[in-house]
Amino acid sequence: MRQIKIITVCGSGVVSSTMVANKLKNQIEDEKGYQVEATEANPGQLEGIMSSGSYDFIVALTPVTQSYDIPIIDGIGYLTGFGEDEVMEEIYKVIDGLDSNN
């Protein structure tokens, strides 16, 4: 089973990022059948997290000003429910791209 590793980022790295991480984990596992490992963070923790492991993409609920070598997806629509489908389309495009690279 393919494993997807994501980082969810919110201002504190606790509440919103955890809620979105759990919801994404369940949805991707149910719809795509992948095992999902989600790490929650605030923007200040990103550099350390990125240097300690390999991740597939970031879902940002707050601005991420530094660029990384993985996609950063604006997840506000997923958090609010307004634009949730569009966020999932973008996430699935990234996941499908990972599959085609392997």
N, CA and C atoms as an extended XYZ file, in Angstrom:
306
Properties=species:S:1:pos:R:3:atomname:S:1:resname:S:1:resid:I:1 pbc="F F F"
N         0.850       -1.183        0.000 N   MET     1
C         0.000        0.000        0.000 CA  MET     1
C         0.894        1.244        0.000 C   MET     1
N         0.598        2.166       -0.883 N   ARG     2
C         1.351        3.417       -1.002 CA  ARG     2
C         1.125        4.261        0.232 C   ARG     2
N         2.184        4.865        0.731 N   GLN     3
C         2.069        5.775        1.857 CA  GLN     3
C         2.236        7.205        1.361 C   GLN     3
N         1.350        8.073        1.805 N   ILE     4
C         1.394        9.498        1.504 CA  ILE     4
C         1.767       10.210        2.801 C   ILE     4
N         2.774       11.083        2.725 N   LYS     5
C         3.201       11.833        3.903 CA  LYS     5
C         2.925       13.317        3.667 C   LYS     5
N         2.079       13.873        4.532 N   ILE     6
C         1.703       15.273        4.382 CA  ILE     6
C         2.026       16.055        5.655 C   ILE     6
N         2.155       17.350        5.474 N   ILE     7
C         2.293       18.271        6.600 CA  ILE     7
C         1.124       19.243        6.508 C   ILE     7
N         0.393       19.403        7.602 N   THR     8
C        -0.651       20.425        7.654 CA  THR     8
C        -0.136       21.550        8.547 C   THR     8
N        -0.317       22.782        8.076 N   VAL     9
C         0.257       23.941        8.760 CA  VAL     9
C        -0.837       24.943        9.106 C   VAL     9
N        -0.895       25.328       10.389 N   CYS    10
C        -1.776       26.421       10.809 CA  CYS    10
C        -0.970       27.345       11.707 C   CYS    10
N        -1.572       28.420       12.140 N   GLY    11
C        -0.854       29.422       12.917 CA  GLY    11
C        -0.199       28.881       14.169 C   GLY    11
N        -0.905       28.029       14.911 N   SER    12
C        -0.351       27.488       16.153 CA  SER    12
C         0.253       26.105       15.973 C   SER    12
N        -0.118       25.428       14.892 N   GLY    13
C         0.360       24.066       14.676 CA  GLY    13
C        -0.391       23.045       15.495 C   GLY    13
N        -1.559       23.430       16.012 N   VAL    14
C        -2.284       22.519       16.887 CA  VAL    14
C        -3.719       22.276       16.410 C   VAL    14
N        -4.582       23.239       16.566 N   VAL    15
C        -6.016       22.998       16.413 CA  VAL    15
C        -6.432       22.759       14.965 C   VAL    15
N        -6.337       23.772       14.123 N   SER    16
C        -6.812       23.633       12.739 CA  SER    16
C        -6.003       22.610       11.962 C   SER    16
N        -4.696       22.604       12.163 N   SER    17
C        -3.865       21.649       11.415 CA  SER    17
C        -4.184       20.212       11.809 C   SER    17
N        -4.485       19.976       13.075 N   THR    18
C        -4.843       18.625       13.523 CA  THR    18
C        -6.192       18.215       12.960 C   THR    18
N        -7.155       19.131       12.986 N   MET    19
C        -8.478       18.829       12.454 CA  MET    19
C        -8.397       18.485       10.966 C   MET    19
N        -7.686       19.297       10.205 N   VAL    20
C        -7.550       19.060        8.766 CA  VAL    20
C        -6.736       17.794        8.504 C   VAL    20
N        -5.689       17.563        9.270 N   ALA    21
C        -4.870       16.356        9.090 CA  ALA    21
C        -5.713       15.098        9.262 C   ALA    21
N        -6.527       15.061       10.305 N   ASN    22
C        -7.361       13.883       10.551 CA  ASN    22
C        -8.409       13.691        9.462 C   ASN    22
N        -9.018       14.779        9.049 N   LYS    23
C       -10.041       14.702        8.006 CA  LYS    23
C        -9.431       14.267        6.671 C   LYS    23
N        -8.281       14.838        6.314 N   LEU    24
C        -7.598       14.451        5.074 CA  LEU    24
C        -7.164       12.994        5.114 C   LEU    24
N        -6.603       12.588        6.235 N   LYS    25
C        -6.149       11.205        6.398 CA  LYS    25
C        -7.299       10.245        6.121 C   LYS    25
N        -8.431       10.479        6.764 N   ASN    26
C        -9.594        9.608        6.573 CA  ASN    26
C       -10.096        9.632        5.137 C   ASN    26
N       -10.190       10.818        4.552 N   GLN    27
C       -10.727       10.934        3.198 CA  GLN    27
C        -9.811       10.275        2.167 C   GLN    27
N        -8.516       10.529        2.242 N   ILE    28
C        -7.583        9.947        1.269 CA  ILE    28
C        -7.513        8.432        1.434 C   ILE    28
N        -7.497        7.964        2.677 N   GLU    29
C        -7.467        6.517        2.903 CA  GLU    29
C        -8.735        5.858        2.376 C   GLU    29
N        -9.896        6.487        2.613 N   ASP    30
C       -11.170        5.921        2.150 CA  ASP    30
C       -11.308        5.971        0.635 C   ASP    30
N       -10.942        7.097        0.023 N   GLU    31
C       -11.176        7.285       -1.408 CA  GLU    31
C       -10.067        6.726       -2.291 C   GLU    31
N        -8.829        6.753       -1.818 N   LYS    32
C        -7.697        6.316       -2.644 CA  LYS    32
C        -7.069        5.010       -2.162 C   LYS    32
N        -7.364        4.637       -0.926 N   GLY    33
C        -6.804        3.405       -0.391 CA  GLY    33
C        -5.350        3.505        0.028 C   GLY    33
N        -4.837        4.722        0.186 N   TYR    34
C        -3.451        4.917        0.604 CA  TYR    34
C        -3.374        5.028        2.119 C   TYR    34
N        -2.236        4.678        2.651 N   GLN    35
C        -1.952        4.928        4.056 CA  GLN    35
C        -1.423        6.356        4.144 C   GLN    35
N        -1.967        7.148        5.052 N   VAL    36
C        -1.577        8.555        5.161 CA  VAL    36
C        -0.934        8.812        6.517 C   VAL    36
N         0.227        9.438        6.474 N   GLU    37
C         0.894        9.904        7.689 CA  GLU    37
C         0.867       11.426        7.644 C   GLU    37
N         0.233       12.034        8.641 N   ALA    38
C         0.107       13.489        8.672 CA  ALA    38
C         0.880       14.049        9.861 C   ALA    38
N         1.604       15.125        9.608 N   THR    39
C         2.354       15.827       10.643 CA  THR    39
C         1.806       17.242       10.723 C   THR    39
N         1.467       17.684       11.926 N   GLU    40
C         0.939       19.027       12.121 CA  GLU    40
C         2.072       19.960       12.527 C   GLU    40
N         1.987       21.218       12.065 N   ALA    41
C         3.061       22.170       12.353 CA  ALA    41
C         2.557       23.599       12.278 C   ALA    41
N         3.366       24.509       12.828 N   ASN    42
C         3.166       25.928       12.567 CA  ASN    42
C         4.272       26.338       11.596 C   ASN    42
N         4.168       27.504       10.967 N   PRO    43
C         5.163       27.879        9.957 CA  PRO    43
C         6.609       27.863       10.461 C   PRO    43
N         6.827       28.206       11.715 N   GLY    44
C         8.174       28.225       12.266 CA  GLY    44
C         8.795       26.845       12.427 C   GLY    44
N         7.965       25.813       12.454 N   GLN    45
C         8.462       24.446       12.612 CA  GLN    45
C         8.765       23.767       11.283 C   GLN    45
N         8.320       24.349       10.186 N   LEU    46
C         8.420       23.682        8.886 CA  LEU    46
C         9.842       23.318        8.482 C   LEU    46
N        10.760       24.235        8.630 N   GLU    47
C        12.124       23.959        8.183 CA  GLU    47
C        12.707       22.745        8.904 C   GLU    47
N        12.516       22.669       10.213 N   GLY    48
C        13.013       21.526       10.974 CA  GLY    48
C        12.339       20.229       10.578 C   GLY    48
N        11.040       20.282       10.362 N   ILE    49
C        10.303       19.081        9.955 CA  ILE    49
C        10.756       18.628        8.577 C   ILE    49
N        10.895       19.569        7.657 N   MET    50
C        11.312       19.222        6.298 CA  MET    50
C        12.708       18.600        6.282 C   MET    50
N        13.585       19.059        7.159 N   SER    51
C        14.949       18.514        7.167 CA  SER    51
C        15.025       17.158        7.857 C   SER    51
N        13.969       16.799        8.586 N   SER    52
C        14.005       15.536        9.324 CA  SER    52
C        13.312       14.389        8.603 C   SER    52
N        12.733       14.652        7.437 N   GLY    53
C        12.027       13.577        6.746 CA  GLY    53
C        11.675       13.942        5.328 C   GLY    53
N        11.027       13.009        4.670 N   SER    54
C        10.607       13.185        3.282 CA  SER    54
C         9.084       13.252        3.244 C   SER    54
N         8.556       14.337        2.702 N   TYR    55
C         7.112       14.549        2.663 CA  TYR    55
C         6.666       14.760        1.226 C   TYR    55
N         5.385       14.483        0.964 N   ASP    56
C         4.851       14.581       -0.393 CA  ASP    56
C         4.275       15.956       -0.708 C   ASP    56
N         3.619       16.591        0.261 N   PHE    57
C         3.082       17.933        0.053 CA  PHE    57
C         2.695       18.551        1.385 C   PHE    57
N         2.474       19.865        1.339 N   ILE    58
C         2.066       20.653        2.503 CA  ILE    58
C         0.669       21.193        2.231 C   ILE    58
N        -0.208       21.121        3.228 N   VAL    59
C        -1.512       21.774        3.156 CA  VAL    59
C        -1.458       22.927        4.152 C   VAL    59
N        -1.511       24.151        3.622 N   ALA    60
C        -1.332       25.351        4.441 CA  ALA    60
C        -2.667       26.006        4.757 C   ALA    60
N        -2.883       26.263        6.043 N   LEU    61
C        -4.070       26.968        6.509 CA  LEU    61
C        -3.709       28.377        6.959 C   LEU    61
N        -2.457       28.710        6.813 N   THR    62
C        -1.893       30.014        7.136 CA  THR    62
C        -0.785       30.258        6.109 C   THR    62
N        -0.410       31.493        5.867 N   PRO    63
C         0.626       31.721        4.855 CA  PRO    63
C         1.948       31.010        5.176 C   PRO    63
N         2.499       30.373        4.164 N   VAL    64
C         3.828       29.761        4.241 CA  VAL    64
C         4.696       30.570        3.290 C   VAL    64
N         5.612       31.342        3.847 N   THR    65
C         6.381       32.275        3.022 CA  THR    65
C         7.635       31.661        2.416 C   THR    65
N         8.148       30.624        3.025 N   GLN    66
C         9.338       29.970        2.476 CA  GLN    66
C         8.905       28.924        1.456 C   GLN    66
N         9.720       28.736        0.420 N   SER    67
C         9.385       27.707       -0.567 CA  SER    67
C        10.172       26.440       -0.255 C   SER    67
N         9.574       25.325       -0.602 N   TYR    68
C        10.168       24.014       -0.389 CA  TYR    68
C        10.089       23.250       -1.699 C   TYR    68
N        10.723       22.111       -1.758 N   ASP    69
C        10.748       21.354       -3.013 CA  ASP    69
C         9.554       20.413       -3.162 C   ASP    69
N         8.503       20.668       -2.398 N   ILE    70
C         7.255       19.912       -2.527 CA  ILE    70
C         6.110       20.905       -2.691 C   ILE    70
N         4.990       20.472       -3.269 N   PRO    71
C         3.860       21.389       -3.455 CA  PRO    71
C         3.295       21.897       -2.127 C   PRO    71
N         2.881       23.162       -2.142 N   ILE    72
C         2.177       23.766       -1.011 CA  ILE    72
C         0.768       24.080       -1.496 C   ILE    72
N        -0.209       23.448       -0.880 N   ILE    73
C        -1.607       23.588       -1.283 CA  ILE    73
C        -2.329       24.450       -0.260 C   ILE    73
N        -3.057       25.458       -0.740 N   ASP    74
C        -3.860       26.311        0.137 CA  ASP    74
C        -5.064       25.500        0.605 C   ASP    74
N        -5.131       25.216        1.898 N   GLY    75
C        -6.178       24.354        2.435 CA  GLY    75
C        -7.311       25.068        3.127 C   GLY    75
N        -7.382       26.395        3.013 N   ILE    76
C        -8.441       27.143        3.698 CA  ILE    76
C        -9.827       26.652        3.279 C   ILE    76
N       -10.013       26.389        1.998 N   GLY    77
C       -11.309       25.897        1.524 CA  GLY    77
C       -11.682       24.563        2.139 C   GLY    77
N       -10.698       23.743        2.426 N   TYR    78
C       -10.955       22.450        3.059 CA  TYR    78
C       -11.361       22.651        4.512 C   TYR    78
N       -10.746       23.620        5.167 N   LEU    79
C       -11.064       23.922        6.561 CA  LEU    79
C       -12.467       24.500        6.694 C   LEU    79
N       -12.810       25.438        5.813 N   THR    80
C       -14.099       26.125        5.928 CA  THR    80
C       -15.252       25.360        5.287 C   THR    80
N       -14.928       24.465        4.366 N   GLY    81
C       -15.975       23.756        3.632 CA  GLY    81
C       -16.380       24.479        2.359 C   GLY    81
N       -15.927       25.721        2.185 N   PHE    82
C       -16.207       26.483        0.973 CA  PHE    82
C       -15.016       26.331        0.036 C   PHE    82
N       -15.160       25.477       -0.960 N   GLY    83
C       -14.052       25.190       -1.856 CA  GLY    83
C       -13.349       23.888       -1.517 C   GLY    83
N       -13.983       23.081       -0.688 N   GLU    84
C       -13.392       21.807       -0.267 CA  GLU    84
C       -13.107       20.891       -1.454 C   GLU    84
N       -14.046       20.821       -2.402 N   ASP    85
C       -13.853       19.957       -3.576 CA  ASP    85
C       -12.653       20.400       -4.401 C   ASP    85
N       -12.470       21.715       -4.549 N   GLU    86
C       -11.350       22.227       -5.326 CA  GLU    86
C       -10.018       21.884       -4.654 C   GLU    86
N        -9.985       21.977       -3.333 N   VAL    87
C        -8.761       21.617       -2.606 CA  VAL    87
C        -8.463       20.135       -2.800 C   VAL    87
N        -9.490       19.293       -2.714 N   MET    88
C        -9.272       17.854       -2.896 CA  MET    88
C        -8.836       17.541       -4.323 C   MET    88
N        -9.370       18.260       -5.307 N   GLU    89
C        -8.916       18.069       -6.693 CA  GLU    89
C        -7.421       18.348       -6.802 C   GLU    89
N        -6.981       19.434       -6.186 N   GLU    90
C        -5.563       19.792       -6.232 CA  GLU    90
C        -4.714       18.737       -5.514 C   GLU    90
N        -5.184       18.269       -4.372 N   ILE    91
C        -4.460       17.229       -3.630 CA  ILE    91
C        -4.371       15.953       -4.456 C   ILE    91
N        -5.475       15.556       -5.087 N   TYR    92
C        -5.461       14.321       -5.879 CA  TYR    92
C        -4.589       14.457       -7.127 C   TYR    92
N        -4.487       15.660       -7.689 N   LYS    93
C        -3.553       15.868       -8.808 CA  LYS    93
C        -2.119       15.636       -8.346 C   LYS    93
N        -1.796       16.134       -7.166 N   VAL    94
C        -0.450       15.923       -6.617 CA  VAL    94
C        -0.219       14.437       -6.370 C   VAL    94
N        -1.188       13.768       -5.757 N   ILE    95
C        -1.046       12.335       -5.469 CA  ILE    95
C        -0.923       11.537       -6.761 C   ILE    95
N        -1.744       11.865       -7.750 N   ASP    96
C        -1.662       11.160       -9.036 CA  ASP    96
C        -0.301       11.386       -9.685 C   ASP    96
N         0.258       12.582       -9.524 N   GLY    97
C         1.593       12.866      -10.045 CA  GLY    97
C         2.663       12.052       -9.338 C   GLY    97
N         2.483       11.827       -8.046 N   LEU    98
C         3.423       10.980       -7.300 CA  LEU    98
C         3.385        9.562       -7.847 C   LEU    98
N         2.174        9.080       -8.127 N   ASP    99
C         2.009        7.723       -8.655 CA  ASP    99
C         2.677        7.572      -10.011 C   ASP    99
N         2.568        8.604      -10.856 N   SER   100
C         3.138        8.498      -12.200 CA  SER   100
C         4.662        8.608      -12.185 C   SER   100
N         5.217        9.164      -11.108 N   ASN   101
C         6.673        9.275      -10.991 CA  ASN   101
C         7.310        8.015      -10.429 C   ASN   101
N         6.505        7.111       -9.913 N   ASN   102
C         7.041        5.869       -9.321 CA  ASN   102
C         6.909        4.706      -10.261 C   ASN   102
